[in-house]
Amino acid sequence: MINDSKVDLNDVELNEVEQEKQPMTVGDSGNNDAISPVTEKNGIVKVKIPEEETKFTGLSKEELLKVAGTPGWVKVRWALLILFWLGWLGMLAGAIAIIVQAPRCKPIPEMNWWNYGPLYLIGDVNSFTKSPGLQDLANKIEKMDELKIKGLIIGPVHVSTADEHRDLSLNDISSETGTLEEFKNVIQAAHKRGIYVVLDLTPNYKGSEPWFINEAVNTTVVQLKSSLIHWLKEGVDGFLFYGVEKVSTEVPSLWRDVQVIIHNQTEGETKKVLIGITDKSSPDDIAAVLNSTGVDLLLSGALRSKSVLEIAHTVDCLYSTHNQSQLAWNIGGRITGHLSSLVGRVHVKLWQLLLLTLPGTPVFNYGDEIGLQDNSTKYPTMVWNLSSQDINETSERDLEEMGSFRTFFKAVSEKRMKERSLQHGEYLPLFNSTTALAYVRRWDQNERYLIALNWHSIDTVTLQLKHAELPEQATVVFSTTTKTAAGDLLSLAALKLEPEQGVMLKFPYTS
């Protein structure tokens, strides 16, 4: 039975009060197509009526062609075409404007392999390793790589007797140092790690003068030329000579031949370096030797035994007159000794930070990274094991300090290798006084680095640093003391430096 209540004929839900009742189908046999079967359940009837479907078939080809040619559609098509090209041209103009207005990157300056990292002097191989030296030197290359050393300056290792030119043999390695095969192993091990090998070939390195000039100039000339060619064939990447200003003046033909042999590389071959050493210390004298000798790098007394004001003046003068790829900065050396003995252990980190951040190539004597001090012969034995388990003659406290020096050197050297501002960036002096120095290294749109140093042993200094490029604050990267930690923000308008403290700060580039 059908209820009297109003029922939607399209979809009447069945009332499922009594599930046990069976549905009853009722249909009109005379019109089965018009109405679907009716289902009755407990007096409720569900009737489904099919909905009519309308299928859109679209316009025929003839109809489309007829409509497409009408004036209205022609105008619409032209309007859309014009809008497309206007939009495309607008995007092109915008892209060009962005490119033109964007700040352009500076081209990387021309650099050589010796400009990318510190050079490391090993004047006495046996003191650096264990006798015989060259055999063990190859095993120390990994330690050099950890410090991001770019080149080793080894020797002299050739046969020579003090002031006796007849005993000179530039092609032969002295028996107390090692053999040619061992030296070739050193070169091979270094090259595998991207480290270059420079040979100190100063002829009379044991004598009173570095060169045999007066009495044996002809012998020296002939032997030196053939020796340069010999060692280049063995894989040496350059040469170092003491007394370059004297030999270039007194025997100019020899020096010209030396330059030609060393710098005569074929295309694609690694450039060889010619390094000179002079005792000159004034910026004018150093510049004169650089210009007259044509060396690639010149080690000198530019920073040695000078006040902070003199150091600032020397750096400013040499940087303003020479490309920084020609500048080299050192304190010690094979003859002058080690950094720690020359500046004092308390200032070792200050000088490490200065040398590694000045514009140019830093050069260190072996052991300068750990504050090794000279003995009576200026060839102290290198300390390799910095653990307290093998103290020997070095106290546990000294070993701990050596480890701190090495950790600091390694961290700053790694930073120099990674950052363009430190590697080849411009040098911007900010402040100098009798005890303090501050400058910025910057390159194009790269992060800037500010180095501030206070050599005073008692007084704290406050630097009021002002420059258009300086922000109000900068972040600490390194500090030579534990009172300032990496990540601290320091005010540049009142930058406080504790006694004998140096810091490296960083701040971002802003247009």
Short mmCIF file of C-alpha atoms in Angstrom, two decimals:
data_model
loop_
_atom_site.label_atom_id
_atom_site.label_comp_id
_atom_site.label_asym_id
_atom_site.label_seq_id
_atom_site.Cartn_x
_atom_site.Cartn_y
_atom_site.Cartn_z
CA MET A 1 0.00 0.00 0.00
CA ILE A 2 1.15 3.55 -0.84
CA ASN A 3 1.18 6.10 2.01
CA ASP A 4 -0.82 9.30 1.80
CA SER A 5 2.28 11.36 2.61
CA LYS A 6 4.03 13.21 -0.19
CA VAL A 7 6.59 11.02 -1.98
CA ASP A 8 9.32 12.09 -4.38
CA LEU A 9 8.72 9.98 -7.47
CA ASN A 10 12.38 10.27 -8.63
CA ASP A 11 13.86 8.68 -5.52
CA VAL A 12 11.72 7.32 -2.71
CA GLU A 13 13.83 5.61 -0.04
CA LEU A 14 12.61 2.30 1.25
CA ASN A 15 11.62 2.17 4.86
CA GLU A 16 13.54 -0.74 6.29
CA VAL A 17 11.40 -1.37 9.37
CA GLU A 18 10.92 -5.06 8.78
CA GLN A 19 13.99 -6.57 7.05
CA GLU A 20 12.34 -9.98 6.82
CA LYS A 21 9.71 -8.87 4.31
CA GLN A 22 10.46 -9.71 0.72
CA PRO A 23 10.24 -6.95 -1.95
CA MET A 24 7.38 -7.11 -4.39
CA THR A 25 7.84 -5.95 -7.95
CA VAL A 26 4.99 -4.17 -9.66
CA GLY A 27 5.15 -3.06 -13.23
CA ASP A 28 3.02 -1.89 -16.15
CA SER A 29 3.37 -4.48 -18.83
CA GLY A 30 1.98 -2.08 -21.33
CA ASN A 31 4.65 0.56 -20.82
CA ASN A 32 7.85 -1.09 -19.54
CA ASP A 33 10.11 1.45 -21.22
CA ALA A 34 8.57 4.50 -19.63
CA ILE A 35 8.72 3.51 -15.97
CA SER A 36 11.28 1.24 -14.29
CA PRO A 37 10.08 -1.56 -12.01
CA VAL A 38 8.49 -0.46 -8.79
CA THR A 39 9.79 -2.04 -5.59
CA GLU A 40 7.55 -2.24 -2.58
CA LYS A 41 8.87 -2.92 0.86
CA ASN A 42 6.71 -2.65 3.95
CA GLY A 43 4.26 -0.42 2.16
CA ILE A 44 6.89 2.01 0.79
CA VAL A 45 7.26 2.22 -3.00
CA LYS A 46 10.44 3.24 -4.83
CA VAL A 47 9.91 4.38 -8.42
CA LYS A 48 12.82 5.34 -10.73
CA ILE A 49 12.22 7.33 -13.86
CA PRO A 50 15.08 7.55 -16.36
CA GLU A 51 16.39 11.08 -17.02
CA GLU A 52 16.68 12.32 -20.52
CA GLU A 53 20.28 12.85 -21.69
CA THR A 54 21.24 15.64 -24.05
CA LYS A 55 24.37 15.04 -26.11
CA PHE A 56 26.24 18.07 -27.56
CA THR A 57 27.73 17.25 -30.91
CA GLY A 58 29.32 20.67 -31.60
CA LEU A 59 29.41 22.57 -34.86
CA SER A 60 30.06 20.86 -38.12
CA LYS A 61 33.02 21.77 -40.31
CA GLU A 62 30.84 23.78 -42.64
CA GLU A 63 29.30 25.71 -39.73
CA LEU A 64 32.75 26.50 -38.30
CA LEU A 65 34.03 27.80 -41.62
CA LYS A 66 30.94 29.91 -42.02
CA VAL A 67 31.35 31.49 -38.53
CA ALA A 68 35.15 31.93 -38.77
CA GLY A 69 34.89 34.36 -41.62
CA THR A 70 32.53 36.74 -39.90
CA PRO A 71 33.90 40.25 -39.05
CA GLY A 72 33.41 39.72 -35.31
CA TRP A 73 35.60 36.64 -35.10
CA VAL A 74 38.28 38.20 -37.32
CA LYS A 75 38.56 41.14 -34.92
CA VAL A 76 38.75 38.80 -31.92
CA ARG A 77 41.56 36.80 -33.50
CA TRP A 78 43.55 39.91 -34.34
CA ALA A 79 43.05 41.28 -30.83
CA LEU A 80 44.31 38.04 -29.26
CA LEU A 81 47.31 37.93 -31.61
CA ILE A 82 48.28 41.52 -30.79
CA LEU A 83 47.88 40.89 -27.05
CA PHE A 84 50.14 37.80 -27.28
CA TRP A 85 52.97 39.67 -29.01
CA LEU A 86 52.64 42.67 -26.72
CA GLY A 87 52.92 40.38 -23.70
CA TRP A 88 55.93 38.57 -25.19
CA LEU A 89 57.71 41.84 -25.98
CA GLY A 90 56.92 43.12 -22.49
CA MET A 91 58.49 40.05 -20.89
CA LEU A 92 61.55 40.38 -23.14
CA ALA A 93 61.97 44.05 -22.23
CA GLY A 94 61.62 43.20 -18.53
CA ALA A 95 64.27 40.50 -18.76
CA ILE A 96 66.66 42.88 -20.55
CA ALA A 97 66.03 45.57 -17.93
CA ILE A 98 66.80 43.12 -15.11
CA ILE A 99 70.04 42.04 -16.78
CA VAL A 100 71.14 45.61 -17.44
CA GLN A 101 70.33 46.86 -13.95
CA ALA A 102 71.73 43.85 -12.09
CA PRO A 103 75.23 44.42 -10.61
CA ARG A 104 77.87 42.76 -12.75
CA CYS A 105 80.34 40.29 -11.27
CA LYS A 106 83.98 41.27 -11.39
CA PRO A 107 86.22 39.05 -13.47
CA ILE A 108 88.49 36.87 -11.34
CA PRO A 109 92.01 38.30 -11.43
CA GLU A 110 94.76 36.27 -13.04
CA MET A 111 96.31 34.05 -10.39
CA ASN A 112 98.97 31.38 -10.19
CA TRP A 113 99.07 28.25 -8.07
CA TRP A 114 101.28 29.93 -5.44
CA ASN A 115 98.60 32.58 -4.81
CA TYR A 116 95.99 30.07 -3.60
CA GLY A 117 97.56 29.00 -0.31
CA PRO A 118 100.53 29.26 2.05
CA LEU A 119 104.04 28.20 1.08
CA TYR A 120 105.99 26.11 3.60
CA LEU A 121 109.77 26.31 4.01
CA ILE A 122 111.68 23.14 4.91
CA GLY A 123 115.25 24.38 5.04
CA ASP A 124 116.68 21.41 6.92
CA VAL A 125 114.97 18.21 5.90
CA ASN A 126 116.54 16.07 8.61
CA SER A 127 115.28 18.39 11.37
CA PHE A 128 111.80 18.35 9.85
CA THR A 129 111.59 14.55 9.65
CA LYS A 130 113.75 11.72 10.86
CA SER A 131 117.13 11.03 9.30
CA PRO A 132 117.44 10.25 6.43
CA GLY A 133 114.99 13.08 5.81
CA LEU A 134 113.73 12.61 2.28
CA GLN A 135 112.64 9.04 2.95
CA ASP A 136 110.26 10.19 5.67
CA LEU A 137 109.27 13.50 4.07
CA ALA A 138 106.86 11.81 1.66
CA ASN A 139 104.97 10.45 4.68
CA LYS A 140 104.43 13.97 6.01
CA ILE A 141 102.65 15.29 2.90
CA GLU A 142 99.25 14.39 4.32
CA LYS A 143 99.91 16.62 7.35
CA MET A 144 100.78 19.48 5.01
CA ASP A 145 97.57 18.95 3.07
CA GLU A 146 95.57 19.23 6.31
CA LEU A 147 96.99 22.73 6.76
CA LYS A 148 95.99 23.65 3.16
CA ILE A 149 99.64 24.21 2.25
CA LYS A 150 99.91 24.93 -1.47
CA GLY A 151 103.65 24.60 -1.96
CA LEU A 152 106.70 23.13 -0.23
CA ILE A 153 110.04 24.93 -0.53
CA ILE A 154 112.61 22.21 0.13
CA GLY A 155 116.31 22.45 0.70
CA PRO A 156 118.91 23.16 -0.36
CA VAL A 157 119.67 19.44 -0.62
CA HIS A 158 122.48 19.47 -3.21
CA VAL A 159 126.14 18.70 -2.61
CA SER A 160 128.11 21.76 -1.52
CA THR A 161 131.02 22.73 0.73
CA ALA A 162 131.19 26.17 2.29
CA ASP A 163 132.94 28.60 -0.07
CA GLU A 164 134.41 25.75 -2.18
CA HIS A 165 133.08 26.00 -5.72
CA ARG A 166 135.05 22.89 -6.78
CA ASP A 167 132.85 20.73 -4.54
CA LEU A 168 129.60 22.12 -5.93
CA SER A 169 127.28 19.60 -7.57
CA LEU A 170 123.80 21.01 -8.12
CA ASN A 171 122.44 17.84 -9.72
CA ASP A 172 123.33 15.52 -6.83
CA ILE A 173 121.57 15.19 -3.48
CA SER A 174 123.80 15.05 -0.43
CA SER A 175 124.04 11.58 1.05
CA GLU A 176 123.03 12.74 4.55
CA THR A 177 119.72 14.03 3.15
CA GLY A 178 118.65 11.17 0.90
CA THR A 179 118.61 9.97 -2.69
CA LEU A 180 117.17 11.13 -5.99
CA GLU A 181 114.60 8.34 -5.93
CA GLU A 182 113.39 9.45 -2.50
CA PHE A 183 113.11 13.04 -3.69
CA LYS A 184 111.06 11.91 -6.68
CA ASN A 185 108.76 10.05 -4.28
CA VAL A 186 108.26 13.31 -2.37
CA ILE A 187 107.33 15.13 -5.58
CA GLN A 188 104.92 12.38 -6.58
CA ALA A 189 103.24 12.28 -3.15
CA ALA A 190 102.87 16.07 -3.10
CA HIS A 191 101.44 16.29 -6.61
CA LYS A 192 98.82 13.67 -5.76
CA ARG A 193 97.46 16.05 -3.13
CA GLY A 194 97.70 19.19 -5.25
CA ILE A 195 100.82 20.44 -3.48
CA TYR A 196 103.70 21.86 -5.53
CA VAL A 197 107.40 21.42 -4.83
CA VAL A 198 109.93 24.25 -5.07
CA LEU A 199 113.67 23.58 -4.73
CA ASP A 200 116.07 25.96 -2.99
CA LEU A 201 119.04 25.83 -5.38
CA THR A 202 121.17 28.58 -3.82
CA PRO A 203 124.69 27.40 -4.81
CA ASN A 204 126.85 28.37 -1.81
CA TYR A 205 124.18 27.98 0.87
CA LYS A 206 126.71 26.81 3.46
CA GLY A 207 129.16 29.64 2.79
CA SER A 208 129.52 33.30 3.63
CA GLU A 209 127.86 34.45 0.39
CA PRO A 210 124.99 32.68 -1.40
CA TRP A 211 126.72 32.74 -4.83
CA PHE A 212 130.14 31.84 -6.23
CA ILE A 213 130.65 34.95 -8.32
CA ASN A 214 134.16 36.34 -8.36
CA GLU A 215 136.35 33.30 -8.62
CA ALA A 216 133.99 30.75 -10.11
CA VAL A 217 131.38 32.54 -12.12
CA ASN A 218 131.90 30.48 -15.31
CA THR A 219 131.65 27.17 -13.47
CA THR A 220 128.52 28.30 -11.66
CA VAL A 221 126.89 29.54 -14.85
CA VAL A 222 127.37 26.31 -16.78
CA GLN A 223 126.37 24.07 -13.90
CA LEU A 224 123.34 26.13 -12.88
CA LYS A 225 121.81 26.15 -16.37
CA SER A 226 122.07 22.39 -16.78
CA SER A 227 120.84 21.84 -13.22
CA LEU A 228 117.69 23.90 -13.76
CA ILE A 229 116.80 21.80 -16.78
CA HIS A 230 117.61 18.59 -14.88
CA TRP A 231 115.34 19.35 -11.92
CA LEU A 232 112.51 20.60 -14.11
CA LYS A 233 112.56 17.24 -15.88
CA GLU A 234 112.34 15.52 -12.50
CA GLY A 235 109.08 17.37 -11.79
CA VAL A 236 110.13 20.37 -9.69
CA ASP A 237 107.65 23.27 -9.89
CA GLY A 238 110.03 26.16 -9.30
CA PHE A 239 113.19 27.41 -7.64
CA LEU A 240 114.24 29.70 -4.80
CA PHE A 241 117.48 31.68 -4.60
CA TYR A 242 119.06 33.85 -1.92
CA GLY A 243 120.88 37.05 -2.87
CA VAL A 244 118.93 37.63 -6.07
CA GLU A 245 119.67 41.36 -6.22
CA LYS A 246 123.42 40.70 -6.21
CA VAL A 247 123.52 38.02 -8.89
CA SER A 248 121.07 39.89 -11.14
CA THR A 249 123.32 42.98 -10.93
CA GLU A 250 126.79 41.42 -11.09
CA VAL A 251 126.03 38.60 -13.53
CA PRO A 252 123.01 39.86 -15.48
CA SER A 253 123.46 37.41 -18.35
CA LEU A 254 123.27 34.45 -15.97
CA TRP A 255 120.16 35.81 -14.31
CA ARG A 256 118.45 36.38 -17.65
CA ASP A 257 119.16 32.77 -18.60
CA VAL A 258 117.73 31.60 -15.28
CA GLN A 259 114.52 33.52 -15.95
CA VAL A 260 114.20 32.17 -19.48
CA ILE A 261 114.71 28.53 -18.44
CA ILE A 262 112.23 28.72 -15.54
CA HIS A 263 109.54 30.73 -17.32
CA ASN A 264 109.77 29.01 -20.70
CA GLN A 265 106.74 26.72 -20.43
CA THR A 266 104.80 25.22 -23.26
CA GLU A 267 101.08 25.95 -23.57
CA GLY A 268 99.02 24.07 -21.00
CA GLU A 269 102.01 23.32 -18.78
CA THR A 270 101.92 24.32 -15.12
CA LYS A 271 103.70 27.62 -14.60
CA LYS A 272 106.98 27.41 -12.71
CA VAL A 273 107.72 29.89 -9.95
CA LEU A 274 110.91 31.88 -9.40
CA ILE A 275 111.27 33.02 -5.78
CA GLY A 276 113.92 35.38 -4.49
CA ILE A 277 115.05 36.23 -0.98
CA THR A 278 116.49 39.59 0.03
CA ASP A 279 117.51 41.22 3.31
CA LYS A 280 115.87 44.49 2.26
CA SER A 281 113.14 45.75 4.55
CA SER A 282 112.00 49.18 3.37
CA PRO A 283 109.10 49.20 0.89
CA ASP A 284 111.10 51.24 -1.63
CA ASP A 285 114.05 48.83 -1.56
CA ILE A 286 111.76 45.80 -1.80
CA ALA A 287 109.93 47.33 -4.76
CA ALA A 288 113.26 48.02 -6.48
CA VAL A 289 114.41 44.41 -6.08
CA LEU A 290 111.07 43.11 -7.31
CA ASN A 291 111.27 45.26 -10.42
CA SER A 292 114.96 44.63 -11.20
CA THR A 293 115.06 40.87 -10.69
CA GLY A 294 111.72 39.92 -12.26
CA VAL A 295 111.04 37.26 -9.62
CA ASP A 296 107.49 36.02 -9.17
CA LEU A 297 107.68 36.33 -5.37
CA LEU A 298 110.19 38.05 -3.10
CA LEU A 299 110.68 37.10 0.56
CA SER A 300 112.06 39.97 2.58
CA GLY A 301 112.26 41.67 5.94
CA ALA A 302 109.19 43.80 5.19
CA LEU A 303 107.39 42.82 8.40
CA ARG A 304 110.32 41.88 10.60
CA SER A 305 111.24 43.93 13.71
CA LYS A 306 108.91 46.79 12.90
CA SER A 307 106.31 48.76 14.80
CA VAL A 308 102.65 48.40 13.89
CA LEU A 309 102.71 51.80 12.20
CA GLU A 310 105.67 50.74 10.05
CA ILE A 311 103.95 47.47 9.16
CA ALA A 312 100.81 49.33 8.07
CA HIS A 313 102.91 51.75 6.00
CA THR A 314 104.88 48.93 4.32
CA VAL A 315 101.74 46.97 3.39
CA ASP A 316 100.01 50.09 2.05
CA CYS A 317 103.03 51.07 -0.08
CA LEU A 318 103.65 47.63 -1.62
CA TYR A 319 99.95 46.98 -2.21
CA SER A 320 99.51 50.31 -3.97
CA THR A 321 102.49 49.78 -6.32
CA HIS A 322 102.31 46.06 -7.13
CA ASN A 323 99.77 43.45 -8.04
CA GLN A 324 99.04 41.41 -4.95
CA SER A 325 99.93 38.22 -6.86
CA GLN A 326 103.56 39.44 -6.63
CA LEU A 327 103.51 40.09 -2.89
CA ALA A 328 104.77 37.60 -0.32
CA TRP A 329 104.66 37.96 3.46
CA ASN A 330 106.98 36.18 5.86
CA ILE A 331 108.65 36.63 9.23
CA GLY A 332 111.15 33.78 9.52
CA GLY A 333 113.09 31.63 7.11
CA ARG A 334 115.95 29.17 6.73
CA ILE A 335 118.50 31.70 7.99
CA THR A 336 116.41 34.12 10.06
CA GLY A 337 114.67 31.45 12.13
CA HIS A 338 111.16 30.66 13.30
CA LEU A 339 108.11 32.83 13.92
CA SER A 340 107.76 32.02 17.63
CA SER A 341 111.38 32.95 18.37
CA LEU A 342 111.14 36.21 16.44
CA VAL A 343 107.79 37.53 17.75
CA GLY A 344 107.30 35.62 21.02
CA ARG A 345 104.96 32.71 21.73
CA VAL A 346 102.24 34.99 23.06
CA HIS A 347 101.97 36.67 19.64
CA VAL A 348 102.08 33.55 17.45
CA LYS A 349 98.34 33.52 16.69
CA LEU A 350 98.31 37.27 16.03
CA TRP A 351 100.99 36.86 13.36
CA GLN A 352 99.41 33.74 11.92
CA LEU A 353 96.17 35.69 11.48
CA LEU A 354 97.99 38.67 9.95
CA LEU A 355 100.09 36.66 7.48
CA LEU A 356 97.15 34.53 6.33
CA THR A 357 94.89 37.54 5.66
CA LEU A 358 97.19 40.14 4.07
CA PRO A 359 96.88 40.58 0.27
CA GLY A 360 99.49 38.26 -1.20
CA THR A 361 101.09 34.88 -0.51
CA PRO A 362 101.86 33.90 3.11
CA VAL A 363 105.13 32.00 3.65
CA PHE A 364 105.89 30.05 6.83
CA ASN A 365 108.92 28.26 8.16
CA TYR A 366 108.41 24.63 9.17
CA GLY A 367 106.94 24.43 12.64
CA ASP A 368 105.50 27.96 12.61
CA GLU A 369 102.04 26.38 12.72
CA ILE A 370 102.82 24.97 16.20
CA GLY A 371 104.98 27.80 17.53
CA LEU A 372 108.23 25.83 17.21
CA GLN A 373 111.16 27.78 18.65
CA ASP A 374 114.75 27.93 17.45
CA ASN A 375 117.66 26.14 19.04
CA SER A 376 121.29 27.19 18.75
CA THR A 377 121.45 26.27 15.03
CA LYS A 378 117.96 27.59 14.11
CA TYR A 379 117.05 24.09 12.96
CA PRO A 380 114.93 22.72 15.84
CA THR A 381 113.52 19.22 15.58
CA MET A 382 109.93 19.22 14.43
CA VAL A 383 107.36 18.00 16.98
CA TRP A 384 104.88 15.64 15.34
CA ASN A 385 103.15 13.92 18.25
CA LEU A 386 101.26 16.59 20.18
CA SER A 387 99.62 14.14 22.57
CA SER A 388 100.68 14.04 26.22
CA GLN A 389 101.53 10.35 25.85
CA ASP A 390 104.83 11.15 24.15
CA ILE A 391 106.14 14.24 25.88
CA ASN A 392 109.92 13.61 25.84
CA GLU A 393 111.63 16.97 26.46
CA THR A 394 108.49 19.04 25.81
CA SER A 395 106.16 19.73 28.71
CA GLU A 396 102.52 18.77 28.61
CA ARG A 397 101.55 22.43 28.80
CA ASP A 398 103.75 23.29 25.82
CA LEU A 399 102.26 20.45 23.79
CA GLU A 400 98.75 21.69 24.56
CA GLU A 401 99.71 25.18 23.42
CA MET A 402 101.30 23.79 20.24
CA GLY A 403 98.07 21.95 19.49
CA SER A 404 96.10 25.18 19.97
CA PHE A 405 98.44 27.02 17.57
CA ARG A 406 98.05 24.30 14.94
CA THR A 407 94.25 24.21 15.25
CA PHE A 408 94.04 27.98 14.82
CA PHE A 409 96.44 27.97 11.84
CA LYS A 410 94.49 25.18 10.14
CA ALA A 411 91.12 26.91 10.61
CA VAL A 412 92.29 30.28 9.25
CA SER A 413 94.14 28.64 6.34
CA GLU A 414 91.00 26.70 5.39
CA LYS A 415 88.93 29.89 5.51
CA ARG A 416 91.46 31.67 3.29
CA MET A 417 91.28 28.89 0.74
CA LYS A 418 87.46 29.01 0.52
CA GLU A 419 86.76 32.74 0.51
CA ARG A 420 87.47 34.95 -2.51
CA SER A 421 87.64 38.06 -0.36
CA LEU A 422 90.55 36.55 1.57
CA GLN A 423 92.19 34.88 -1.39
CA HIS A 424 92.39 37.73 -3.87
CA GLY A 425 90.12 40.43 -2.50
CA GLU A 426 90.88 44.12 -2.24
CA TYR A 427 92.71 45.43 0.82
CA LEU A 428 90.99 48.32 2.61
CA PRO A 429 92.91 49.81 5.59
CA LEU A 430 90.65 51.07 8.38
CA PHE A 431 92.84 51.87 11.37
CA ASN A 432 96.45 51.79 12.55
CA SER A 433 98.30 53.01 15.62
CA THR A 434 101.44 52.12 17.53
CA THR A 435 99.84 48.92 18.83
CA ALA A 436 96.70 48.17 16.79
CA LEU A 437 95.77 47.53 13.18
CA ALA A 438 92.47 46.95 11.36
CA TYR A 439 91.62 46.32 7.71
CA VAL A 440 88.97 44.77 5.48
CA ARG A 441 89.32 42.20 2.71
CA ARG A 442 86.51 42.43 0.16
CA TRP A 443 85.72 41.07 -3.27
CA ASP A 444 82.79 42.06 -5.46
CA GLN A 445 79.51 40.74 -4.00
CA ASN A 446 81.15 38.22 -1.67
CA GLU A 447 81.11 38.32 2.11
CA ARG A 448 83.51 40.84 3.64
CA TYR A 449 86.11 40.06 6.33
CA LEU A 450 87.42 42.53 8.87
CA ILE A 451 90.67 41.76 10.70
CA ALA A 452 91.55 43.70 13.86
CA LEU A 453 94.74 43.13 15.91
CA ASN A 454 96.01 44.51 19.21
CA TRP A 455 99.67 43.82 20.05
CA HIS A 456 99.68 45.70 23.36
CA SER A 457 100.50 43.41 26.29
CA ILE A 458 98.53 45.36 28.93
CA ASP A 459 95.96 47.76 27.51
CA THR A 460 92.58 47.05 25.98
CA VAL A 461 91.98 49.19 22.91
CA THR A 462 88.67 50.43 21.54
CA LEU A 463 88.58 50.96 17.78
CA GLN A 464 86.01 53.37 16.41
CA LEU A 465 85.76 51.99 12.91
CA LYS A 466 83.87 54.05 10.36
CA HIS A 467 83.45 53.53 6.64
CA ALA A 468 80.58 53.73 4.18
CA GLU A 469 80.64 49.96 3.67
CA LEU A 470 80.76 49.01 7.35
CA PRO A 471 77.57 47.90 9.11
CA GLU A 472 76.86 48.62 12.74
CA GLN A 473 77.80 45.10 13.82
CA ALA A 474 79.82 42.19 12.48
CA THR A 475 79.99 38.50 13.40
CA VAL A 476 83.06 36.92 14.95
CA VAL A 477 84.66 34.19 12.84
CA PHE A 478 87.93 33.66 14.74
CA SER A 479 89.50 35.08 17.87
CA THR A 480 93.00 34.50 19.22
CA THR A 481 91.63 34.46 22.77
CA THR A 482 88.78 32.59 24.42
CA LYS A 483 87.11 35.75 25.72
CA THR A 484 85.40 36.24 22.36
CA ALA A 485 83.60 33.31 20.77
CA ALA A 486 82.75 32.57 17.15
CA GLY A 487 79.26 33.81 16.34
CA ASP A 488 79.32 36.77 18.74
CA LEU A 489 78.09 40.10 17.37
CA LEU A 490 80.46 43.00 17.97
CA SER A 491 79.84 46.71 17.51
CA LEU A 492 82.20 48.26 14.97
CA ALA A 493 81.71 51.78 16.27
CA ALA A 494 83.32 50.68 19.54
CA LEU A 495 85.23 47.48 18.82
CA LYS A 496 87.05 46.39 21.97
CA LEU A 497 90.18 44.26 21.70
CA GLU A 498 91.73 42.70 24.76
CA PRO A 499 95.52 42.84 25.20
CA GLU A 500 97.27 40.67 22.56
CA GLN A 501 93.98 39.77 20.91
CA GLY A 502 93.19 39.46 17.24
CA VAL A 503 89.80 38.82 15.65
CA MET A 504 88.38 38.07 12.24
CA LEU A 505 84.85 39.38 11.72
CA LYS A 506 82.50 38.96 8.78
CA PHE A 507 79.63 40.99 7.38
CA PRO A 508 77.55 40.61 4.19
CA TYR A 509 77.85 42.58 0.98
CA THR A 510 75.25 45.31 0.52
CA SER A 511 74.76 47.16 -2.73
#
